[in-house]
PDB file of C-alpha atoms (C1' of nucleotides) in Angstrom:
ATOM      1  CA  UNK A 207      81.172 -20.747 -57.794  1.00 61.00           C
ATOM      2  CA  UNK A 208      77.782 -20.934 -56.222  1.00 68.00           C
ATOM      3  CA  UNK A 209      75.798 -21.631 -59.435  1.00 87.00           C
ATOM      4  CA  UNK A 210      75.171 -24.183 -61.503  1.00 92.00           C
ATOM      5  CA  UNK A 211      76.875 -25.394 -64.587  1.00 95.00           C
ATOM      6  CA  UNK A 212      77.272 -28.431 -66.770  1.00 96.00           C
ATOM      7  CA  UNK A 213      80.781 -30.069 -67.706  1.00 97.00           C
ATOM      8  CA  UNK A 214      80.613 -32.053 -70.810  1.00 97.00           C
ATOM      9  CA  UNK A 215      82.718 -34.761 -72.921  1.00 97.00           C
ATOM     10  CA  UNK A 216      82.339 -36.432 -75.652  1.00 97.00           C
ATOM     11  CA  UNK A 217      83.921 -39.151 -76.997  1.00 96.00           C
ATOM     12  CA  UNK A 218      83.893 -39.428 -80.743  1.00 96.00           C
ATOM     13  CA  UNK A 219      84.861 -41.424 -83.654  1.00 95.00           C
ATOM     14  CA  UNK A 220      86.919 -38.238 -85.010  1.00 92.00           C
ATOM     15  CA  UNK A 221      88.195 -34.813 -84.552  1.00 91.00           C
ATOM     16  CA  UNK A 222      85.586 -33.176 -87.112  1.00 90.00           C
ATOM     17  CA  UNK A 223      81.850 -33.301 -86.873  1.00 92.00           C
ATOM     18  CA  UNK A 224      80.324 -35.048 -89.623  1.00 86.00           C
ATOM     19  CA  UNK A 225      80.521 -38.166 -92.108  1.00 69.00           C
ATOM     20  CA  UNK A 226      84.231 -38.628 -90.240  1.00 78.00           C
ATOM     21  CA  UNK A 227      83.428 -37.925 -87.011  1.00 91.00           C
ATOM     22  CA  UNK A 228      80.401 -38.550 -84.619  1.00 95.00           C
ATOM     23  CA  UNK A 229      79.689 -38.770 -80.750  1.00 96.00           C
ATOM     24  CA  UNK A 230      80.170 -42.549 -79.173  1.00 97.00           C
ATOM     25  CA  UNK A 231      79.606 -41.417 -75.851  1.00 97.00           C
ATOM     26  CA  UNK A 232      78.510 -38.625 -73.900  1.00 97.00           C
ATOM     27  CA  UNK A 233      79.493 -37.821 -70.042  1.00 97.00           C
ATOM     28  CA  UNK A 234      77.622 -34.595 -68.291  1.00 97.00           C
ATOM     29  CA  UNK A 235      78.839 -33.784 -64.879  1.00 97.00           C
ATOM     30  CA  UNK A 236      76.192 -31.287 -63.041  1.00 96.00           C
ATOM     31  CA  UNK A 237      78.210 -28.884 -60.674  1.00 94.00           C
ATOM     32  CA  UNK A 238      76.615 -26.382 -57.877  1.00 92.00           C
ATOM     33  CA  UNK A 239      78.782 -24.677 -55.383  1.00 86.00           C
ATOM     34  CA  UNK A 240      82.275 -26.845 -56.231  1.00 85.00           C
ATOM     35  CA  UNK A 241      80.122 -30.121 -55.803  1.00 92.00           C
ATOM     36  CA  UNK A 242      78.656 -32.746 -58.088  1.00 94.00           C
ATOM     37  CA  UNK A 243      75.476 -32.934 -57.714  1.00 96.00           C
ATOM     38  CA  UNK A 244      74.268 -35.305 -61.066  1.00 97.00           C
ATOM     39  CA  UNK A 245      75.828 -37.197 -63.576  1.00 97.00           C
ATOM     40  CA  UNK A 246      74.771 -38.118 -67.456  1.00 97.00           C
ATOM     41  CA  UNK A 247      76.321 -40.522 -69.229  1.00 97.00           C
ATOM     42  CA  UNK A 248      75.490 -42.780 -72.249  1.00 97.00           C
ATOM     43  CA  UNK A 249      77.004 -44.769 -75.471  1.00 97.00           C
ATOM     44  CA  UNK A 250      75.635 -43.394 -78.539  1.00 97.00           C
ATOM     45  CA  UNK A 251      74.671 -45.064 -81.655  1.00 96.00           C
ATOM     46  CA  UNK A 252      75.016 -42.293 -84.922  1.00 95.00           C
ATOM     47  CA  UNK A 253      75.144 -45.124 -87.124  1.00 94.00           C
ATOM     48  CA  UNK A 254      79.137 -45.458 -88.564  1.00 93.00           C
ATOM     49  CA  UNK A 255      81.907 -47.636 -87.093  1.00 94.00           C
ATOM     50  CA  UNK A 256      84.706 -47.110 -84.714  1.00 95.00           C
ATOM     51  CA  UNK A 257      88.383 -46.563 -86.165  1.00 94.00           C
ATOM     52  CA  UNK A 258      90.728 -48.744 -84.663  1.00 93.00           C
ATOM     53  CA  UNK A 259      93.030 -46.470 -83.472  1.00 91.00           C
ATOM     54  CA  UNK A 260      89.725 -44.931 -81.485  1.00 93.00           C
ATOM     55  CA  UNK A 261      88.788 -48.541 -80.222  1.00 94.00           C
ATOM     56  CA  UNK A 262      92.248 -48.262 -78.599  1.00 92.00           C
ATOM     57  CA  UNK A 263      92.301 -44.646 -77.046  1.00 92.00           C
ATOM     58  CA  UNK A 264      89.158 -45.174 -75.820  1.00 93.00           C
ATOM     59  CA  UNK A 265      87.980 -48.952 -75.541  1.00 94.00           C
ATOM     60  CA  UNK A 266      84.994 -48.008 -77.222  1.00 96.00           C
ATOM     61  CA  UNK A 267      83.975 -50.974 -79.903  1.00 95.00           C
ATOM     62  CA  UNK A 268      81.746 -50.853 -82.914  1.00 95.00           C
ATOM     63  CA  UNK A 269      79.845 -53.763 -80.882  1.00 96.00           C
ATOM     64  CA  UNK A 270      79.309 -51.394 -78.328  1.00 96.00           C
ATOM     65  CA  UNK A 271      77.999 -48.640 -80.380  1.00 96.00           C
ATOM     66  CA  UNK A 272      75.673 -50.890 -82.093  1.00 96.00           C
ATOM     67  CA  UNK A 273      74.118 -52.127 -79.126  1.00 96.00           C
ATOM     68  CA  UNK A 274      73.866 -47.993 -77.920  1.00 97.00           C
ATOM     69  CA  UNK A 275      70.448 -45.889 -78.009  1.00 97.00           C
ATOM     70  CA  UNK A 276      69.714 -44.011 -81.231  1.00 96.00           C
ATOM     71  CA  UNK A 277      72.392 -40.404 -81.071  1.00 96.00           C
ATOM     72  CA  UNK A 278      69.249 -38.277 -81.429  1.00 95.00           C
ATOM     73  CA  UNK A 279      67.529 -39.676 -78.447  1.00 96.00           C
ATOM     74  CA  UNK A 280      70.423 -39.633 -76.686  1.00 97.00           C
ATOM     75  CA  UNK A 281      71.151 -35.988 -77.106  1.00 96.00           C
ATOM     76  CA  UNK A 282      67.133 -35.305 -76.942  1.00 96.00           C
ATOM     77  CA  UNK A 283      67.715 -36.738 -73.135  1.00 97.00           C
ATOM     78  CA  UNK A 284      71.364 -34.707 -72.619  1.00 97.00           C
ATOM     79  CA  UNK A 285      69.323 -31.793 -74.073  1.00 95.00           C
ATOM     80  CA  UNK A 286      66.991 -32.092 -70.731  1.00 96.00           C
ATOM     81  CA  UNK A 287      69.809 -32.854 -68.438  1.00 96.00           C
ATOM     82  CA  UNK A 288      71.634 -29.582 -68.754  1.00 95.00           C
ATOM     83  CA  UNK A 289      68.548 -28.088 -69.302  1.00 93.00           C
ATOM     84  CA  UNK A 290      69.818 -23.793 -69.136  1.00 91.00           C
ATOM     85  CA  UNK A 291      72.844 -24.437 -67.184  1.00 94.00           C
ATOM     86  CA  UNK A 292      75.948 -22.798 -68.651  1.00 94.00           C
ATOM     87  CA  UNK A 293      78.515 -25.564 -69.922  1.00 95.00           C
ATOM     88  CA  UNK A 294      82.371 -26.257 -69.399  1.00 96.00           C
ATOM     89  CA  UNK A 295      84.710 -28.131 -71.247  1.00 96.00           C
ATOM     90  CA  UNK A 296      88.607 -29.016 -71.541  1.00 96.00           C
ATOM     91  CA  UNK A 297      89.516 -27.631 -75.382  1.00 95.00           C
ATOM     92  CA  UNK A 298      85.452 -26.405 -75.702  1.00 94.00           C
ATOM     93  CA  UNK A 299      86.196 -25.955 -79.000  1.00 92.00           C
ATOM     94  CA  UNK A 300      85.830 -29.781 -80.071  1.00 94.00           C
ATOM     95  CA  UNK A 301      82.887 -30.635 -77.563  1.00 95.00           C
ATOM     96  CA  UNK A 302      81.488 -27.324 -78.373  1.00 93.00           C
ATOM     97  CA  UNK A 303      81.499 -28.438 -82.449  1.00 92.00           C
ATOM     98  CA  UNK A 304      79.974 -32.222 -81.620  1.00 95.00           C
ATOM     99  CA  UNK A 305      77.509 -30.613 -79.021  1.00 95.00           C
ATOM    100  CA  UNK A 306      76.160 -28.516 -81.897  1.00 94.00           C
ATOM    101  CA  UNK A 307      76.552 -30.752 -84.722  1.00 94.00           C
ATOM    102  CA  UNK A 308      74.660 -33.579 -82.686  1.00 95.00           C
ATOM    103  CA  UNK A 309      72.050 -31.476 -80.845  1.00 95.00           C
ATOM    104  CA  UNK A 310      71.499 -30.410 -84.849  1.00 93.00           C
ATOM    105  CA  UNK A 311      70.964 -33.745 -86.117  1.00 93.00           C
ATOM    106  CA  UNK A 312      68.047 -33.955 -83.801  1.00 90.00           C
ATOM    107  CA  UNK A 313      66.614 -30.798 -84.686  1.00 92.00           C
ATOM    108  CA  UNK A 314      67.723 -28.772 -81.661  1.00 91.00           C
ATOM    109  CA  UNK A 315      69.963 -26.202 -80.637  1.00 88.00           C
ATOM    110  CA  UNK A 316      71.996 -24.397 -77.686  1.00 84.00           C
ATOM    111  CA  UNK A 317      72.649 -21.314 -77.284  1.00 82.00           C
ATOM    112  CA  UNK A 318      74.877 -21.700 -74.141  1.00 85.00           C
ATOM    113  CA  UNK A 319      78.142 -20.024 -73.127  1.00 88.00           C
ATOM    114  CA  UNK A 320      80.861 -22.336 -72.826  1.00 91.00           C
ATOM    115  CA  UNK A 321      83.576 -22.428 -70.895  1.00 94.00           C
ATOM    116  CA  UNK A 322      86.915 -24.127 -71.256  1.00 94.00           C
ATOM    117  CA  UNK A 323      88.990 -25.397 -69.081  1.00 96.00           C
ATOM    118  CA  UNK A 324      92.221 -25.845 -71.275  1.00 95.00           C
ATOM    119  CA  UNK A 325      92.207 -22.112 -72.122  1.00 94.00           C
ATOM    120  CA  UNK A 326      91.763 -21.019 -68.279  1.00 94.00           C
ATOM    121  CA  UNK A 327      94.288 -22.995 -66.952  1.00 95.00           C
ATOM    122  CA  UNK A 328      97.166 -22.012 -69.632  1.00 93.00           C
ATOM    123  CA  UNK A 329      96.264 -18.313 -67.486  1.00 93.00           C
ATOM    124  CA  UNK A 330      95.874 -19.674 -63.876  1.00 93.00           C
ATOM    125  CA  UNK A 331      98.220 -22.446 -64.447  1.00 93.00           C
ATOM    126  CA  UNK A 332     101.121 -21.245 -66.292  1.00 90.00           C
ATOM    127  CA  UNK A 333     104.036 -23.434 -64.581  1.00 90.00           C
ATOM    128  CA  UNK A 334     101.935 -26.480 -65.604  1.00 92.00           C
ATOM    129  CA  UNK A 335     104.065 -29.182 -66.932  1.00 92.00           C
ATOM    130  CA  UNK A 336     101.340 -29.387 -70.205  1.00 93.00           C
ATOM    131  CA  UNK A 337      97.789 -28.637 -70.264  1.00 94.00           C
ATOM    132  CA  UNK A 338      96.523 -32.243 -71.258  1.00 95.00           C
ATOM    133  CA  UNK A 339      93.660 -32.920 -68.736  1.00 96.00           C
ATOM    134  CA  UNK A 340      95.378 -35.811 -67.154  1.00 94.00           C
ATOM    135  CA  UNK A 341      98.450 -33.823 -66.954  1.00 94.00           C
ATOM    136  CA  UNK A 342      96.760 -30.731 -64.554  1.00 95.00           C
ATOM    137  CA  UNK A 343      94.421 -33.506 -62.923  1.00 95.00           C
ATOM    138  CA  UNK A 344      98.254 -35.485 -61.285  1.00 94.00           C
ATOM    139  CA  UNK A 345      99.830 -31.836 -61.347  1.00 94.00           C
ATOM    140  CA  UNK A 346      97.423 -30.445 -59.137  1.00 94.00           C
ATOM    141  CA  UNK A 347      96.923 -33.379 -56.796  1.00 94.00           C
ATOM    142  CA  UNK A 348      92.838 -34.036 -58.091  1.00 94.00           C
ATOM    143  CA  UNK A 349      91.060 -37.148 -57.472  1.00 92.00           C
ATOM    144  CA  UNK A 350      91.664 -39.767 -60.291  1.00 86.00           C
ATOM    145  CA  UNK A 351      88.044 -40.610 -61.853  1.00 86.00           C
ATOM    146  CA  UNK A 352      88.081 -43.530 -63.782  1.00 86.00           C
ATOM    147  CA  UNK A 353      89.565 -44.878 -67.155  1.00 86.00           C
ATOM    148  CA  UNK A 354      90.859 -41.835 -68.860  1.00 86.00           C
ATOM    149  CA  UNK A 355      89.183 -41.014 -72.914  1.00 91.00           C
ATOM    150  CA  UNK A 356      85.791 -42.557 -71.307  1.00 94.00           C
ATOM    151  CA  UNK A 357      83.349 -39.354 -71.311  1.00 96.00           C
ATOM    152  CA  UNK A 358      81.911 -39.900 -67.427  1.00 96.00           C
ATOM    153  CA  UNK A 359      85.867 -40.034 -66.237  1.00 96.00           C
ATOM    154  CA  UNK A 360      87.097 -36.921 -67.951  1.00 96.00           C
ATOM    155  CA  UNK A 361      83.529 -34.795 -67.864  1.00 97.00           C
ATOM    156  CA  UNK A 362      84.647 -35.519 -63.591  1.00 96.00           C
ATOM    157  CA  UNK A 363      88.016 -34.946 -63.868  1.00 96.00           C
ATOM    158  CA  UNK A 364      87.294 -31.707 -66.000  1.00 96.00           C
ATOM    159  CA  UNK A 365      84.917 -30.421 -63.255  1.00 96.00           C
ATOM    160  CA  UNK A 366      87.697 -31.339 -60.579  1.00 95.00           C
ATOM    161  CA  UNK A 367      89.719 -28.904 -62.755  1.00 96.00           C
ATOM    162  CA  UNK A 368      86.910 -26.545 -62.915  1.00 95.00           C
ATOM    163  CA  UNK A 369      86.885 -26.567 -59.208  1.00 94.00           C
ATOM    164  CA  UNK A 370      90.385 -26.110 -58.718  1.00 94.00           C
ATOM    165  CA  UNK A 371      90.889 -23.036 -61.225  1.00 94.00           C
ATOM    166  CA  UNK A 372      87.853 -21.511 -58.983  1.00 92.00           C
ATOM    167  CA  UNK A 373      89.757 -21.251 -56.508  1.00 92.00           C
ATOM    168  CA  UNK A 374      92.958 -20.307 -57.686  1.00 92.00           C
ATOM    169  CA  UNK A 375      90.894 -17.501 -59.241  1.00 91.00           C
ATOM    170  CA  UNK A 376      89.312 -16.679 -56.109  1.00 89.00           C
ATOM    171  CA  UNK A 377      92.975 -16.226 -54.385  1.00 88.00           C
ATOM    172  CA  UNK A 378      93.802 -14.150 -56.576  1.00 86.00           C
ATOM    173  CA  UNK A 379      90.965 -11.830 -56.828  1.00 84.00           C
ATOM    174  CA  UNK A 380      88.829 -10.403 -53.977  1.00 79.00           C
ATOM    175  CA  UNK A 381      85.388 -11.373 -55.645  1.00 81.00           C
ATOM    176  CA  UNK A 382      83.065 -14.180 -56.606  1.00 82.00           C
ATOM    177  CA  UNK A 383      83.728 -16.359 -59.307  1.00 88.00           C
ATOM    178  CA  UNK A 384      81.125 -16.864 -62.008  1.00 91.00           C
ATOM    179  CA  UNK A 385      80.896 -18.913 -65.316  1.00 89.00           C
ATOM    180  CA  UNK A 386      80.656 -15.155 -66.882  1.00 90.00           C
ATOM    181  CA  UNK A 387      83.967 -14.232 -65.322  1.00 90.00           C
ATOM    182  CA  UNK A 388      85.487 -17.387 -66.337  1.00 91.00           C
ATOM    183  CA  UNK A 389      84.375 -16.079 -69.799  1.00 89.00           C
ATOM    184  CA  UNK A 390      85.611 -13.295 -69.646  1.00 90.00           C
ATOM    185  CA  UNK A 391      88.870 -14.102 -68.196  1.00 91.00           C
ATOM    186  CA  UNK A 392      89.388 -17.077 -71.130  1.00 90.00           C
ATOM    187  CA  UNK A 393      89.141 -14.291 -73.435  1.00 88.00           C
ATOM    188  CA  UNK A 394      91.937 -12.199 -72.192  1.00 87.00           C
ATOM    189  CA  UNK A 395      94.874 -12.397 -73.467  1.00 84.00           C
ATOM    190  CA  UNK A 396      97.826 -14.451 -71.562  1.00 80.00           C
ATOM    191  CA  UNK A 397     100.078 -11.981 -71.050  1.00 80.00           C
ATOM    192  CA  UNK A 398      96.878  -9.423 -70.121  1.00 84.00           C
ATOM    193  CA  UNK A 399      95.867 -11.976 -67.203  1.00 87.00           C
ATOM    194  CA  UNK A 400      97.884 -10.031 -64.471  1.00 85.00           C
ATOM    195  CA  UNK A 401      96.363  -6.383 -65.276  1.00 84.00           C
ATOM    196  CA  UNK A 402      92.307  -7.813 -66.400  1.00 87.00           C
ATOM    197  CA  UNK A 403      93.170  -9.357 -62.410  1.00 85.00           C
ATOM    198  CA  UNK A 404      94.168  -5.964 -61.112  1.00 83.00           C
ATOM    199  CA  UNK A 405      91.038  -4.578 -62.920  1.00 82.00           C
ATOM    200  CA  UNK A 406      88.614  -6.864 -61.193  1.00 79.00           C
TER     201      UNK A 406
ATOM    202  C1'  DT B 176      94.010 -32.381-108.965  1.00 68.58           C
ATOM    203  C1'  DG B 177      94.964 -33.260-104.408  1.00 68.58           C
ATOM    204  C1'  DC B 178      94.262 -32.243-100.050  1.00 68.58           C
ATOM    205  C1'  DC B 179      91.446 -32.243 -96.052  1.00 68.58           C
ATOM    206  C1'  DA B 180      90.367 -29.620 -88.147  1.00 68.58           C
ATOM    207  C1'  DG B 181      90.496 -25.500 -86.051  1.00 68.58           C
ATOM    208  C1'  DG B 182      90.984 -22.246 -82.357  1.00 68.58           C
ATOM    209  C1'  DC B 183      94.458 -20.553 -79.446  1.00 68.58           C
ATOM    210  C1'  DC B 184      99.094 -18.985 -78.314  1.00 68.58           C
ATOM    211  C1'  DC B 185     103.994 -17.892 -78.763  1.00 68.58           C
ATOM    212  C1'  DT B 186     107.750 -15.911 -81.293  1.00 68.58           C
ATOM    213  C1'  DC B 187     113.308 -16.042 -84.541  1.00 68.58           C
ATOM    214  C1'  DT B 188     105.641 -12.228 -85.627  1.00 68.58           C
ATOM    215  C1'  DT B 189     102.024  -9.116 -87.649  1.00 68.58           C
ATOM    216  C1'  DT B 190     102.510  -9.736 -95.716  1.00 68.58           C
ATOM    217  C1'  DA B 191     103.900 -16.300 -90.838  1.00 68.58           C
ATOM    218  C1'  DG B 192     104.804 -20.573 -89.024  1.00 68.58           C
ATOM    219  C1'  DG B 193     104.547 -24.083 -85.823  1.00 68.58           C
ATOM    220  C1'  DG B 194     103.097 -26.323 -81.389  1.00 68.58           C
ATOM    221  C1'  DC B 195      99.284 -27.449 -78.261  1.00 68.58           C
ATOM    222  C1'  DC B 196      94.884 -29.802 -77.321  1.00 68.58           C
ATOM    223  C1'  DT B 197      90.648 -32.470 -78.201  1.00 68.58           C
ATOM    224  C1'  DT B 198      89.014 -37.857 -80.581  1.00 68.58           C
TER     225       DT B 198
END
DNA sequence: TGCCAGGCCCTCTTTAGGGCCTT
């Protein structure tokens, strides 16, 4: 995949966006032909505390929040880093929600596609064990990154993955891989993957 | 009043239910 496109985590303080859940930390990993070419990543102060049971998955304290930039600037400057690029995530749906719901609380918006990498690899990967994102990163023989639930960690290991289902994608079909035709191909249907293949 | 995610996917399905995945 010859362009580029931004892979994004968040870590947050819950699963929904809102008075129970906001960004702690935000990891961007800039990717242009398979490589990593620039990296984003910041603590975030919105302003509430960190759950325990958060503090634990991801060793993220209320200390360390405190002490954080402002959320709003922080997204202002995440904003600029991805600039247009397209974005990728593992289970978009949740970073897609805080991406919005933060970007908001600062007044701006995205109109981006977004990719995800849990949804691709349950096509390209069926005979995965799961399709946790630490699971496919030791099934599939990636690099380890870092402390896993830290956003700069799994933002890399999810562009590893992103990598990796490029070229699975690309063996199995006789034509360039885009962000569009990952799109595309996240929309079809498991059990349609085989034929929308044929079709390419 | 009491409860509180939600999108995706599979199947013992489609007038539904339950598991996966993210923090």
């Amino acid at each position: 995949m010859k362009e580029r496109v931004a892979v994004i985590d968040f870590e947050t303080t819950g699963i929904t966006p809102g008075r129970e859940g906001r960004a702690t930390e935000i990891g961007i990993v800039l990717l242009e032909g398979g490589v990593i070419v620039d990296r984003f990543q910041s603590l975030m102060n919105a302003g509430v505390p960190v759950p325990p049971m958060i503090v634990q998955l991801t060793g993220i304290s209320s200390a360390m929040v405190r002490s954080a930039p402002p959320a709003a600037s922080v997204m202002r400057e995440a904003a600029q880093f991805v600039g247009r690029a397209p974005l990728v995530a593992h289970n978009a749906s949740f970073d897609r929600k805080f991406w919005d719901y933060e970007l908001a609380q600062c007044g701006l918006s995205s109109a981006q596609d977004f990719a995800c990498t849990l949804l691709l690899a349950r096509r390209l990967l069926p005979l995965a064990p799961d399709h946790k994102l630490g699971t496919l990163t030791r099934w599939a023989g990636l690099p380890a990154t870092g402390r896993a639930h830290r956003a700069l960690a799994d933002a890399e290991m999810a562009a590893n993955l992103l990598r990796h289902l490029g070229e699975t994608l690309q063996q199995r079909c006789a034509r360039p891989v885009s962000h569009a035709l990952l799109c595309r191909l996240q929309k079809v249907t498991a059990a349609k993957v085989p034929q929308f293949l044929q079709q390419l």
